[in-house]
Amino acid sequence: MNEATVLDVKAGTGAAAQKRTGSRLPKWLYGWLLPLLLLTIWEIAARLNLVSETMLPAPSLIAAAFGRLAASGELAEHLRSSFIRAGGGFLLGGTIGLLLGVFTGLGKWAERTLDPSLQMLRTVPLLAVIPLFILWFGVGELSKWLLISIGAFFPLYFHTFLGVRSIDFKLYEVSKVLEYSKLQLMTQVILPAALPNILLGLRLSVGTSWLLLAVAEMMGASSGVGYMIQDARVYMQTDIVFVGIILFALVGKLTDSAVWILERRWLHWQNTYKG
Amino acid sequence: MLEIEGLNKTFASPSGDVVALHQIRLQVEKGQFVTFIGPSGCGKSTLLKIVAGLDTAYQGSVKLNGKAIAGPGVEKGFIFQEPRLFPWLNVERNIAANRSLRDKEVCKQVDELIELVRLKGFEKAYPRELSGGMAQRVAIARALLRRPEVLLLDEPFGALDAFTRTHMQEVLLDIWENNKTTMLFVTHDLDEAVFLGQRVVIMNPRPGHIRNVIGIDLPYPRKRSGSSFQELRSRVLSEFEKVETPAIEIGAGI
Ligand SMILES: Nc1ncnc2c1ncn2[C@@H]1O[C@H](COP(=O)(O)OP(=O)(O)O)[C@@H](O)[C@H]1O
Ligand SMILES: [Mg+2]
């Protein structure tokens, strides 16, 4: 798809691009060509027993497992508990990150006292503190929520702070001349100016939450997509492991698209944004 | 009426203090159009910012209608060299800014102003879609909506091409004749200063001070090709050249 888009831009129009490449395939199909080819090779190799089923089950088997789990309601159940964990942790950490980012962004005093410590903590790899979390909070829901919320906190905090700081002094002067109130300055100047950065932070936060959800559920849980993967691994049900991985990929893509839709709606005024 | 008396402004910098304004004295009657011209660094922007209330650290007195200027406000409209529009708001919302378009009165006035600055049809356009001249007209409309008593313009047309600039000058004179707003207009363009102003204030750098004030006693609309226009233009130019010479001499002496 990207290939085709680039060609498009260079040739000026879609029609011209098609003439040049001499193909009549719709543009969106290009991105699917390679995955489809690989899937076909994979299926054929599995059918011919060239790869072992416990290592790499055929795509058709994975699809069948997917259908079975979906029909039994198991998938929905796992997805539900994963969503609650990831969503809850993300909302908790993300909200605090956003508020604290605005707070430290606005005040020199808050920046001086808070930011250095947070910047230091940010450099600690989160996965390295997992053992400590288990020691302190056990392997229950609390430590999962906390892990995910800390992961969601930093990107939103950091980018919100940057966004609030990036506000143009020139626009600030305009707001003075136009007699903006403090609240108007906040909601009508600082927030919209920081929005591109905030949305970038949001995107990273969502991604981190999802990653940490997988980690948290594999370190011990009784439900959730991560648990499903871990459980299937123990029983060598590789097809279900694949189903879990595909689910993570799909939901990750979906949440990313949700943020993208927000960007389209809220940032269409940007020069650089070509939605 | 604007009264400036004994105004001094010094910037402290690591390499020593810079006297940006020295003993400025000026009176501008209500509704008068005054242009300021002078080489870069002679304190024109500093003077406008002080009148706007954006800079309050100075010595001397600056009064609007007898009251000392306490801070920035809508009665002292400011047009910067760049339009400084809010990029996330479309034209009509930029003009309304912190006033609500849901207010019928505001909405009506915004419509009238869009007509006045000749932007009909662009109400919904975003700043990135506007040319420099159009964006500057939005900025002017935004200031006018607040019915300013004084309009301060700091090289507002400096970034525009010659053709657009001439057009903008006519738009501005239109507005001035309609609203009788007091205008303080800074420029580095000699023709612009003489074409627009009832008085041209010539400023001199190091330290920034007023060298001379020349009255331009020509009726509007003015013709640039007229002989009396040319005569006044050369008078200002000769003053301007007098300004340049000592500046160069001082520079050579250092
Ligand atoms: N914020 C500032 N800090 C220090 N010096 C300044 C500042 N603003 C202006 N100046 C100095 O004051 C003088 C006048 O500047 P300015 O008013 O911008 O001149 P003009 O607009 O006529 O070009 C210049 O010498 C400039 O270097
Ligand atoms: Mg200047």
Tab-separated table of N, CA, C and O in Angstrom, chain A residues 9-10 13-14 27 30 109 136 141-142 173 184 190 192 204 212 228 250 270:
chain	number	residue	atom	x	y	z
A	9	VAL	N	2.010	9.554	-5.714
A	9	VAL	CA	2.429	10.923	-5.505
A	9	VAL	C	3.377	11.348	-6.612
A	9	VAL	O	3.266	12.416	-7.186
A	10	LYS	N	4.304	10.459	-6.932
A	10	LYS	CA	5.286	10.801	-7.948
A	10	LYS	C	4.629	10.996	-9.315
A	10	LYS	O	4.948	11.911	-10.048
A	13	THR	N	-1.205	11.287	-10.513
A	13	THR	CA	-2.540	10.728	-10.381
A	13	THR	C	-2.479	9.221	-10.354
A	13	THR	O	-1.525	8.608	-10.821
A	14	GLY	N	-3.517	8.620	-9.793
A	14	GLY	CA	-3.595	7.173	-9.721
A	14	GLY	C	-3.577	6.534	-11.103
A	14	GLY	O	-2.926	5.523	-11.316
A	27	LYS	N	-5.147	-0.548	-5.300
A	27	LYS	CA	-3.962	-0.146	-4.520
A	27	LYS	C	-3.824	-0.893	-3.199
A	27	LYS	O	-2.744	-1.295	-2.807
A	30	TYR	N	-1.797	-4.330	-2.701
A	30	TYR	CA	-0.346	-4.499	-2.703
A	30	TYR	C	0.190	-4.937	-1.342
A	30	TYR	O	1.018	-5.822	-1.243
A	109	TRP	N	8.137	25.901	39.352
A	109	TRP	CA	8.367	25.320	40.659
A	109	TRP	C	8.119	23.811	40.633
A	109	TRP	O	8.933	23.025	41.101
A	136	TRP	N	6.214	-7.221	46.583
A	136	TRP	CA	5.407	-6.260	47.343
A	136	TRP	C	3.917	-6.566	47.278
A	136	TRP	O	3.214	-6.505	48.262
A	141	GLU	N	-4.184	-9.091	41.040
A	141	GLU	CA	-4.606	-8.026	40.134
A	141	GLU	C	-3.893	-6.709	40.423
A	141	GLU	O	-3.538	-5.976	39.512
A	142	LEU	N	-3.659	-6.422	41.712
A	142	LEU	CA	-3.078	-5.133	42.090
A	142	LEU	C	-1.746	-4.892	41.385
A	142	LEU	O	-1.522	-3.838	40.805
A	173	GLU	N	1.465	36.013	24.030
A	173	GLU	CA	1.339	37.477	23.982
A	173	GLU	C	-0.018	37.890	23.404
A	173	GLU	O	-0.678	38.788	23.912
A	184	GLN	N	-9.367	30.437	30.078
A	184	GLN	CA	-9.390	30.466	28.612
A	184	GLN	C	-8.002	30.177	28.042
A	184	GLN	O	-7.862	29.463	27.054
A	190	ILE	N	-3.309	26.723	25.528
A	190	ILE	CA	-2.286	25.745	25.914
A	190	ILE	C	-2.688	24.329	25.507
A	190	ILE	O	-1.900	23.603	24.903
A	192	PRO	N	-4.958	23.137	23.157
A	192	PRO	CA	-4.896	22.834	21.721
A	192	PRO	C	-3.462	22.825	21.194
A	192	PRO	O	-3.119	22.002	20.347
A	204	LEU	N	1.690	6.164	22.462
A	204	LEU	CA	2.758	5.379	23.091
A	204	LEU	C	2.266	4.706	24.363
A	204	LEU	O	2.616	3.569	24.661
A	212	LEU	N	2.657	-4.419	28.376
A	212	LEU	CA	2.781	-4.828	29.777
A	212	LEU	C	1.645	-5.751	30.195
A	212	LEU	O	1.822	-6.583	31.085
A	228	MET	N	-4.111	-17.286	28.451
A	228	MET	CA	-4.487	-18.285	27.454
A	228	MET	C	-3.247	-18.781	26.698
A	228	MET	O	-3.072	-19.987	26.497
A	250	LEU	N	-4.262	-7.885	16.729
A	250	LEU	CA	-5.493	-7.245	16.259
A	250	LEU	C	-5.928	-6.112	17.188
A	250	LEU	O	-6.213	-4.994	16.739
A	270	GLN	N	-3.452	20.893	11.328
A	270	GLN	CA	-1.994	20.932	11.257
A	270	GLN	C	-1.491	20.891	9.828
A	270	GLN	O	-1.999	20.164	9.000
